[in-house]
PDB file of C-alpha atoms in Angstrom:
ATOM      1  CA  MET L   1     -12.619   6.950   8.219  1.00 71.00           C
ATOM      2  CA  GLY L   2     -12.541   8.527   4.993  1.00 89.00           C
ATOM      3  CA  TYR L   3     -10.560   9.575   2.238  1.00 96.00           C
ATOM      4  CA  ALA L   4      -8.809  12.700   4.151  1.00 96.00           C
ATOM      5  CA  ASP L   5      -7.760  10.197   7.072  1.00 96.00           C
ATOM      6  CA  SER L   6      -6.198   7.393   5.124  1.00 97.00           C
ATOM      7  CA  LEU L   7      -3.779   9.909   3.993  1.00 97.00           C
ATOM      8  CA  GLN L   8      -2.918  11.002   6.757  1.00 97.00           C
ATOM      9  CA  ALA L   9      -2.408   8.090   8.209  1.00 96.00           C
ATOM     10  CA  ILE L  10      -0.284   6.749   5.714  1.00 97.00           C
ATOM     11  CA  HIS L  11       2.063  10.060   5.434  1.00 96.00           C
ATOM     12  CA  GLU L  12       2.898   8.456   9.315  1.00 95.00           C
ATOM     13  CA  ALA L  13       3.244   5.634   8.357  1.00 94.00           C
ATOM     14  CA  LYS L  14       5.296   5.619   5.411  1.00 95.00           C
ATOM     15  CA  VAL L  15       4.238   2.296   5.117  1.00 94.00           C
ATOM     16  CA  VAL L  16       2.373  -0.560   3.783  1.00 96.00           C
ATOM     17  CA  ALA L  17       2.390  -3.544   3.560  1.00 96.00           C
ATOM     18  CA  ILE L  18       0.841  -5.081   0.448  1.00 96.00           C
ATOM     19  CA  LEU L  19      -0.751  -8.970   0.238  1.00 96.00           C
ATOM     20  CA  ARG L  20      -0.972 -10.906  -3.330  1.00 95.00           C
ATOM     21  CA  GLY L  21      -0.971 -14.262  -2.853  1.00 94.00           C
ATOM     22  CA  ASP L  22      -3.322 -17.243  -1.911  1.00 95.00           C
ATOM     23  CA  TYR L  23      -3.186 -16.834   1.570  1.00 95.00           C
ATOM     24  CA  GLN L  24      -6.285 -18.219   2.561  1.00 94.00           C
ATOM     25  CA  GLY L  25      -7.286 -19.188   5.673  1.00 94.00           C
ATOM     26  CA  LYS L  26      -4.038 -16.829   7.390  1.00 96.00           C
ATOM     27  CA  TRP L  27      -5.330 -13.267   6.284  1.00 96.00           C
ATOM     28  CA  LEU L  28      -5.957 -13.035   9.849  1.00 96.00           C
ATOM     29  CA  ASP L  29      -3.075 -14.445  11.421  1.00 97.00           C
ATOM     30  CA  ILE L  30      -1.058 -12.065   8.590  1.00 97.00           C
ATOM     31  CA  ALA L  31      -2.519  -9.185   9.484  1.00 97.00           C
ATOM     32  CA  LYS L  32      -2.516  -8.930  13.612  1.00 97.00           C
ATOM     33  CA  ALA L  33       1.482 -10.678  12.828  1.00 97.00           C
ATOM     34  CA  LEU L  34       1.939  -6.924  10.766  1.00 97.00           C
ATOM     35  CA  LEU L  35       0.071  -5.478  13.991  1.00 97.00           C
ATOM     36  CA  ASP L  36       2.680  -7.372  16.449  1.00 97.00           C
ATOM     37  CA  GLY L  37       5.355  -5.947  13.895  1.00 96.00           C
ATOM     38  CA  GLY L  38       4.889  -2.053  13.911  1.00 96.00           C
ATOM     39  CA  LEU L  39       2.582  -2.320  11.074  1.00 96.00           C
ATOM     40  CA  ASN L  40      -0.968  -1.296  10.362  1.00 96.00           C
ATOM     41  CA  ILE L  41      -1.222  -0.437   6.482  1.00 97.00           C
ATOM     42  CA  MET L  42      -2.258  -2.973   4.259  1.00 97.00           C
ATOM     43  CA  GLU L  43      -3.394  -4.075   0.761  1.00 98.00           C
ATOM     44  CA  ILE L  44      -4.726  -7.137   0.099  1.00 98.00           C
ATOM     45  CA  THR L  45      -4.497  -6.928  -4.547  1.00 98.00           C
ATOM     46  CA  LEU L  46      -8.306  -8.116  -5.387  1.00 98.00           C
ATOM     47  CA  ASN L  47      -6.377 -10.255  -8.018  1.00 97.00           C
ATOM     48  CA  SER L  48      -5.738 -12.850  -4.528  1.00 97.00           C
ATOM     49  CA  PRO L  49      -7.681 -15.471  -3.947  1.00 97.00           C
ATOM     50  CA  GLY L  50     -10.398 -14.708  -1.837  1.00 97.00           C
ATOM     51  CA  ALA L  51      -8.733 -10.388  -1.475  1.00 98.00           C
ATOM     52  CA  ILE L  52     -13.010  -9.839  -0.716  1.00 98.00           C
ATOM     53  CA  ASP L  53     -13.855 -11.589   1.796  1.00 97.00           C
ATOM     54  CA  ALA L  54     -10.314 -11.380   3.277  1.00 97.00           C
ATOM     55  CA  ILE L  55     -11.178  -7.224   3.565  1.00 98.00           C
ATOM     56  CA  LYS L  56     -13.971  -7.890   4.521  1.00 98.00           C
ATOM     57  CA  GLU L  57     -12.734 -10.133   7.663  1.00 97.00           C
ATOM     58  CA  ILE L  58      -9.603  -8.156   8.566  1.00 97.00           C
ATOM     59  CA  SER L  59     -11.482  -4.179   8.288  1.00 96.00           C
ATOM     60  CA  GLY L  60     -14.923  -6.600  10.365  1.00 96.00           C
ATOM     61  CA  GLN L  61     -12.356  -7.733  13.305  1.00 95.00           C
ATOM     62  CA  MET L  62      -9.569  -5.104  13.155  1.00 94.00           C
ATOM     63  CA  GLY L  63     -10.944  -2.374  11.471  1.00 82.00           C
ATOM     64  CA  GLY L  64     -10.301  -0.246  14.868  1.00 86.00           C
ATOM     65  CA  GLN L  65      -6.457  -0.527  14.310  1.00 94.00           C
ATOM     66  CA  MET L  66      -5.689  -2.011  11.184  1.00 96.00           C
ATOM     67  CA  ARG L  67      -5.653   0.039   8.767  1.00 96.00           C
ATOM     68  CA  ILE L  68      -7.726  -1.967   5.121  1.00 97.00           C
ATOM     69  CA  GLY L  69      -6.775  -1.439   1.509  1.00 98.00           C
ATOM     70  CA  ALA L  70      -7.950  -2.959  -1.697  1.00 98.00           C
ATOM     71  CA  GLY L  71      -5.146  -2.980  -4.125  1.00 98.00           C
ATOM     72  CA  THR L  72      -4.706  -3.674  -8.184  1.00 98.00           C
ATOM     73  CA  VAL L  73      -8.325  -2.243  -8.481  1.00 98.00           C
ATOM     74  CA  VAL L  74      -8.607  -1.495 -12.211  1.00 98.00           C
ATOM     75  CA  THR L  75     -12.893  -1.053 -12.938  1.00 98.00           C
ATOM     76  CA  ALA L  76     -14.729   1.135 -11.217  1.00 98.00           C
ATOM     77  CA  ASP L  77     -17.598  -2.380 -10.370  1.00 98.00           C
ATOM     78  CA  GLU L  78     -13.632  -3.517  -8.343  1.00 98.00           C
ATOM     79  CA  VAL L  79     -13.742   0.675  -6.592  1.00 98.00           C
ATOM     80  CA  ASP L  80     -17.767  -0.874  -5.354  1.00 98.00           C
ATOM     81  CA  GLN L  81     -16.744  -4.226  -3.917  1.00 98.00           C
ATOM     82  CA  ALA L  82     -13.203  -3.220  -2.322  1.00 98.00           C
ATOM     83  CA  PHE L  83     -15.246  -0.419  -0.429  1.00 98.00           C
ATOM     84  CA  ALA L  84     -19.028  -2.518   0.584  1.00 98.00           C
ATOM     85  CA  ALA L  85     -16.508  -5.220   2.010  1.00 98.00           C
ATOM     86  CA  GLY L  86     -14.874  -1.951   4.061  1.00 97.00           C
ATOM     87  CA  ALA L  87     -11.730  -1.029   1.911  1.00 98.00           C
ATOM     88  CA  GLN L  88     -10.620   2.480   3.524  1.00 97.00           C
ATOM     89  CA  PHE L  89      -8.266   2.931   0.736  1.00 98.00           C
ATOM     90  CA  VAL L  90      -7.662   1.888  -2.861  1.00 98.00           C
ATOM     91  CA  ILE L  91      -5.417   1.584  -5.254  1.00 98.00           C
ATOM     92  CA  ALA L  92      -4.310   0.479  -9.107  1.00 98.00           C
ATOM     93  CA  PRO L  93      -1.033  -0.394 -10.749  1.00 95.00           C
ATOM     94  CA  ASN L  94      -2.599   2.304 -13.681  1.00 97.00           C
ATOM     95  CA  THR L  95      -4.411   5.703 -14.472  1.00 97.00           C
ATOM     96  CA  ASP L  96      -8.103   5.312 -14.506  1.00 98.00           C
ATOM     97  CA  ALA L  97     -10.328   8.507 -14.240  1.00 98.00           C
ATOM     98  CA  ASP L  98     -13.682   5.734 -14.322  1.00 98.00           C
ATOM     99  CA  VAL L  99     -11.562   3.834 -10.603  1.00 98.00           C
ATOM    100  CA  ILE L 100     -10.540   7.490  -9.071  1.00 98.00           C
ATOM    101  CA  LYS L 101     -14.024   8.559 -10.059  1.00 98.00           C
ATOM    102  CA  ARG L 102     -16.531   6.641  -8.386  1.00 98.00           C
ATOM    103  CA  ALA L 103     -13.422   6.318  -4.699  1.00 98.00           C
ATOM    104  CA  LEU L 104     -14.198  10.043  -4.681  1.00 98.00           C
ATOM    105  CA  PHE L 105     -17.346   9.121  -4.599  1.00 98.00           C
ATOM    106  CA  HIS L 106     -17.659   6.576  -1.386  1.00 98.00           C
ATOM    107  CA  ASP L 107     -15.450   9.711  -0.051  1.00 98.00           C
ATOM    108  CA  LEU L 108     -11.510   6.713  -0.360  1.00 98.00           C
ATOM    109  CA  LEU L 109      -8.655   8.031  -1.084  1.00 98.00           C
ATOM    110  CA  ALA L 110      -7.752   6.786  -4.964  1.00 98.00           C
ATOM    111  CA  ILE L 111      -4.136   6.114  -5.096  1.00 98.00           C
ATOM    112  CA  PRO L 112      -3.750   5.627  -8.665  1.00 98.00           C
ATOM    113  CA  GLY L 113      -0.322   3.787 -10.373  1.00 97.00           C
ATOM    114  CA  ALA L 114       1.686   5.825 -13.535  1.00 97.00           C
ATOM    115  CA  TYR L 115       5.481   6.082 -13.989  1.00 94.00           C
ATOM    116  CA  SER L 116       6.689   9.788 -15.975  1.00 95.00           C
ATOM    117  CA  PRO L 117       5.810  13.010 -14.558  1.00 95.00           C
ATOM    118  CA  THR L 118       3.218  12.988 -17.026  1.00 97.00           C
ATOM    119  CA  GLU L 119       1.093  10.580 -15.818  1.00 97.00           C
ATOM    120  CA  VAL L 120       1.526  11.451 -12.129  1.00 97.00           C
ATOM    121  CA  MET L 121       0.956  14.953 -13.179  1.00 97.00           C
ATOM    122  CA  LEU L 122      -2.528  13.508 -14.844  1.00 98.00           C
ATOM    123  CA  ALA L 123      -3.159  10.919 -12.060  1.00 98.00           C
ATOM    124  CA  HIS L 124      -2.827  13.673  -9.213  1.00 98.00           C
ATOM    125  CA  LYS L 125      -4.867  16.504 -11.543  1.00 98.00           C
ATOM    126  CA  LEU L 126      -7.064  13.321 -11.835  1.00 98.00           C
ATOM    127  CA  GLY L 127      -8.127  13.428  -8.529  1.00 98.00           C
ATOM    128  CA  GLY L 128      -5.365  10.551  -6.455  1.00 98.00           C
ATOM    129  CA  GLY L 129      -4.906  11.424  -3.904  1.00 98.00           C
ATOM    130  CA  MET L 130      -1.648   9.843  -3.639  1.00 98.00           C
ATOM    131  CA  VAL L 131       0.376   8.512  -6.755  1.00 98.00           C
ATOM    132  CA  LYS L 132       2.102   4.690  -6.696  1.00 97.00           C
ATOM    133  CA  LEU L 133       5.349   5.003  -8.518  1.00 96.00           C
ATOM    134  CA  PHE L 134       5.694   1.589 -10.219  1.00 90.00           C
ATOM    135  CA  PRO L 135       7.769  -0.085 -10.716  1.00 89.00           C
ATOM    136  CA  SER L 136      10.148   1.121  -8.268  1.00 92.00           C
ATOM    137  CA  MET L 137      12.835  -0.249  -9.650  1.00 89.00           C
ATOM    138  CA  PRO L 138      15.457  -1.290 -10.755  1.00 87.00           C
ATOM    139  CA  ILE L 139      15.013   3.259 -12.158  1.00 88.00           C
ATOM    140  CA  GLY L 140      15.662   3.259  -8.272  1.00 92.00           C
ATOM    141  CA  PRO L 141      16.315   6.553  -5.914  1.00 95.00           C
ATOM    142  CA  ALA L 142      16.927   9.023  -8.169  1.00 95.00           C
ATOM    143  CA  TYR L 143      14.405   8.807 -10.104  1.00 95.00           C
ATOM    144  CA  ILE L 144      11.994  10.065  -6.848  1.00 95.00           C
ATOM    145  CA  LYS L 145      15.157  12.661  -6.949  1.00 95.00           C
ATOM    146  CA  ALA L 146      14.217  13.590 -10.102  1.00 95.00           C
ATOM    147  CA  LEU L 147      10.774  13.969 -10.243  1.00 95.00           C
ATOM    148  CA  ARG L 148      10.617  15.931  -6.840  1.00 93.00           C
ATOM    149  CA  GLY L 149      12.059  18.740  -8.445  1.00 92.00           C
ATOM    150  CA  PRO L 150       9.179  20.080 -10.771  1.00 94.00           C
ATOM    151  CA  MET L 151       6.232  18.686  -9.079  1.00 94.00           C
ATOM    152  CA  PRO L 152       7.612  18.446  -5.050  1.00 94.00           C
ATOM    153  CA  GLN L 153       3.759  19.480  -4.207  1.00 95.00           C
ATOM    154  CA  ILE L 154       2.275  15.516  -5.232  1.00 97.00           C
ATOM    155  CA  PRO L 155       2.764  12.399  -2.425  1.00 97.00           C
ATOM    156  CA  ILE L 156       4.351   9.765  -4.444  1.00 97.00           C
ATOM    157  CA  MET L 157       4.140   6.107  -2.838  1.00 97.00           C
ATOM    158  CA  CYS L 158       7.088   3.662  -3.844  1.00 96.00           C
ATOM    159  CA  THR L 159       5.888   0.687  -4.980  1.00 94.00           C
ATOM    160  CA  GLY L 160       7.591  -2.248  -6.970  1.00 90.00           C
ATOM    161  CA  GLY L 161      11.429  -3.835  -5.229  1.00 90.00           C
ATOM    162  CA  ILE L 162      10.644  -1.669  -2.271  1.00 91.00           C
ATOM    163  CA  THR L 163      12.635  -3.840   0.347  1.00 88.00           C
ATOM    164  CA  PRO L 164      13.397  -2.779   4.355  1.00 83.00           C
ATOM    165  CA  GLU L 165      17.618  -2.336   3.256  1.00 86.00           C
ATOM    166  CA  ASN L 166      16.267   0.170   0.570  1.00 90.00           C
ATOM    167  CA  ALA L 167      13.279   1.642   1.784  1.00 90.00           C
ATOM    168  CA  ALA L 168      15.218   3.846   3.803  1.00 90.00           C
ATOM    169  CA  GLU L 169      16.394   5.314   0.612  1.00 93.00           C
ATOM    170  CA  PHE L 170      13.157   6.298  -1.608  1.00 94.00           C
ATOM    171  CA  LEU L 171      11.988   7.723   1.467  1.00 94.00           C
ATOM    172  CA  LYS L 172      15.606  10.087   1.760  1.00 93.00           C
ATOM    173  CA  ALA L 173      14.909  10.741  -1.742  1.00 95.00           C
ATOM    174  CA  GLY L 174      11.293  12.451  -1.289  1.00 95.00           C
ATOM    175  CA  ALA L 175       8.904   9.391  -1.343  1.00 96.00           C
ATOM    176  CA  ASN L 176       6.147   9.956   0.620  1.00 96.00           C
ATOM    177  CA  ALA L 177       5.394   6.462   2.096  1.00 96.00           C
ATOM    178  CA  VAL L 178       6.426   2.502   0.389  1.00 96.00           C
ATOM    179  CA  GLY L 179       4.810  -0.274  -0.305  1.00 95.00           C
ATOM    180  CA  PHE L 180       6.620  -3.467   0.653  1.00 91.00           C
ATOM    181  CA  THR L 181       5.613  -6.756  -1.742  1.00 85.00           C
ATOM    182  CA  GLY L 182       7.271  -9.960  -1.727  1.00 83.00           C
ATOM    183  CA  ALA L 183      10.034  -8.866   0.900  1.00 82.00           C
ATOM    184  CA  LEU L 184       7.922  -8.585   3.427  1.00 90.00           C
ATOM    185  CA  VAL L 185       4.842 -11.254   3.330  1.00 91.00           C
ATOM    186  CA  THR L 186       6.332 -14.780   1.527  1.00 88.00           C
ATOM    187  CA  ASP L 187       4.728 -18.464   1.192  1.00 90.00           C
ATOM    188  CA  ASP L 188       6.636 -18.792   4.723  1.00 92.00           C
ATOM    189  CA  VAL L 189       3.404 -17.980   6.374  1.00 92.00           C
ATOM    190  CA  HIS L 190       2.189 -21.687   5.735  1.00 92.00           C
ATOM    191  CA  GLN L 191       5.200 -22.594   7.623  1.00 93.00           C
ATOM    192  CA  PHE L 192       6.090 -24.275  10.713  1.00 93.00           C
ATOM    193  CA  GLY L 193       6.839 -19.742  12.338  1.00 94.00           C
ATOM    194  CA  GLY L 194       5.732 -19.103   9.252  1.00 94.00           C
ATOM    195  CA  MET L 195       4.346 -15.330  11.504  1.00 96.00           C
ATOM    196  CA  ALA L 196       6.951 -15.229  13.997  1.00 96.00           C
ATOM    197  CA  ARG L 197       9.075 -15.507  10.959  1.00 95.00           C
ATOM    198  CA  LEU L 198       6.972 -11.663   9.453  1.00 95.00           C
ATOM    199  CA  ARG L 199       6.257 -10.198  12.722  1.00 96.00           C
ATOM    200  CA  GLU L 200      10.684  -9.689  12.556  1.00 94.00           C
ATOM    201  CA  ARG L 201      10.053  -8.277   9.094  1.00 92.00           C
ATOM    202  CA  ALA L 202       8.010  -5.861  10.382  1.00 93.00           C
ATOM    203  CA  GLU L 203       9.656  -4.976  12.233  1.00 93.00           C
ATOM    204  CA  ARG L 204      12.522  -4.254  10.907  1.00 89.00           C
ATOM    205  CA  SER L 205      10.834  -2.214   8.053  1.00 88.00           C
ATOM    206  CA  VAL L 206       9.501  -0.628  11.378  1.00 89.00           C
ATOM    207  CA  ALA L 207      12.700  -0.241  12.293  1.00 88.00           C
ATOM    208  CA  ALA L 208      15.341   0.866   8.760  1.00 81.00           C
ATOM    209  CA  ILE L 209      12.203   4.578   8.722  1.00 81.00           C
ATOM    210  CA  GLN L 210      12.510   5.110  12.249  1.00 76.00           C
ATOM    211  CA  GLY L 211      16.131   5.500  12.116  1.00 68.00           C
ATOM    212  CA  LEU L 212      15.485   7.826   9.272  1.00 63.00           C
ATOM    213  CA  GLN L 213      13.336   9.779  11.028  1.00 55.00           C
ATOM    214  CA  ARG L 214      15.429  10.016  13.741  1.00 48.00           C
ATOM    215  CA  ALA L 215      18.807  10.774  11.225  1.00 49.00           C
TER     216      ALA L 215
END
C-alpha cells in the first residue's frame, strides 16, 4: 500500500477525516466510528498527543480497512517516524523539499501544503502527488475554480473550513478531495453517545459526496 495505492484511494474516497487534538484512549474507537459511517481514510496530526502511538495502533489493528496517514509533518525525521509507525501517506501544512524527498524514499504519498499558484506548482514539481490547499476558507470554492484554469493536472485536496455542508461546492469547483477537521471529529467523542454522533456526522459527509456524484 504505497504511494500509488494511497493516491488512488484518496481520489476515490474524496474525503479525509483529520484528527487534531487529545484523543488518547479513544483513537481506535474513533477510527471504528468513522469506518462505520463510511469513511476509510484518516489523518492524525503529529502535533496531537500520542499521535505516533495512535498511528501504530490503528495501522496494526485496522490496516486492512482504514488507510491511515500522518499530518502536520514538517521534518524528514517526522516522515521516518510516521513510516515506522505504519503511516501510508504524509500531509504537511507547507512545502518542504526534504519532507517530500523522504516520503518518496519510503514510497509514501506526500501531500504538501500550498496556497498561491506558484506554491501549488512548486509543491507538485517537487513530488507532491496531491497538494493540500490550506486554508480553503474563507476564500472559498471560487479560488479552486480559478486555479483549475491554468493547472488542471494537479490533484488538490482542500482543508481548513471544510464542512459536510460546503464540501460538495469545493469538489464541484475542481477539488479532488476534501479534509474535514473540526466539523467532523470534535471533543464530544469524550462524552456519552459521542461515537454515535461521530458516526452520524461521517454518514452525512459521505451522503453529501455521494449526492454530488449522482448529480
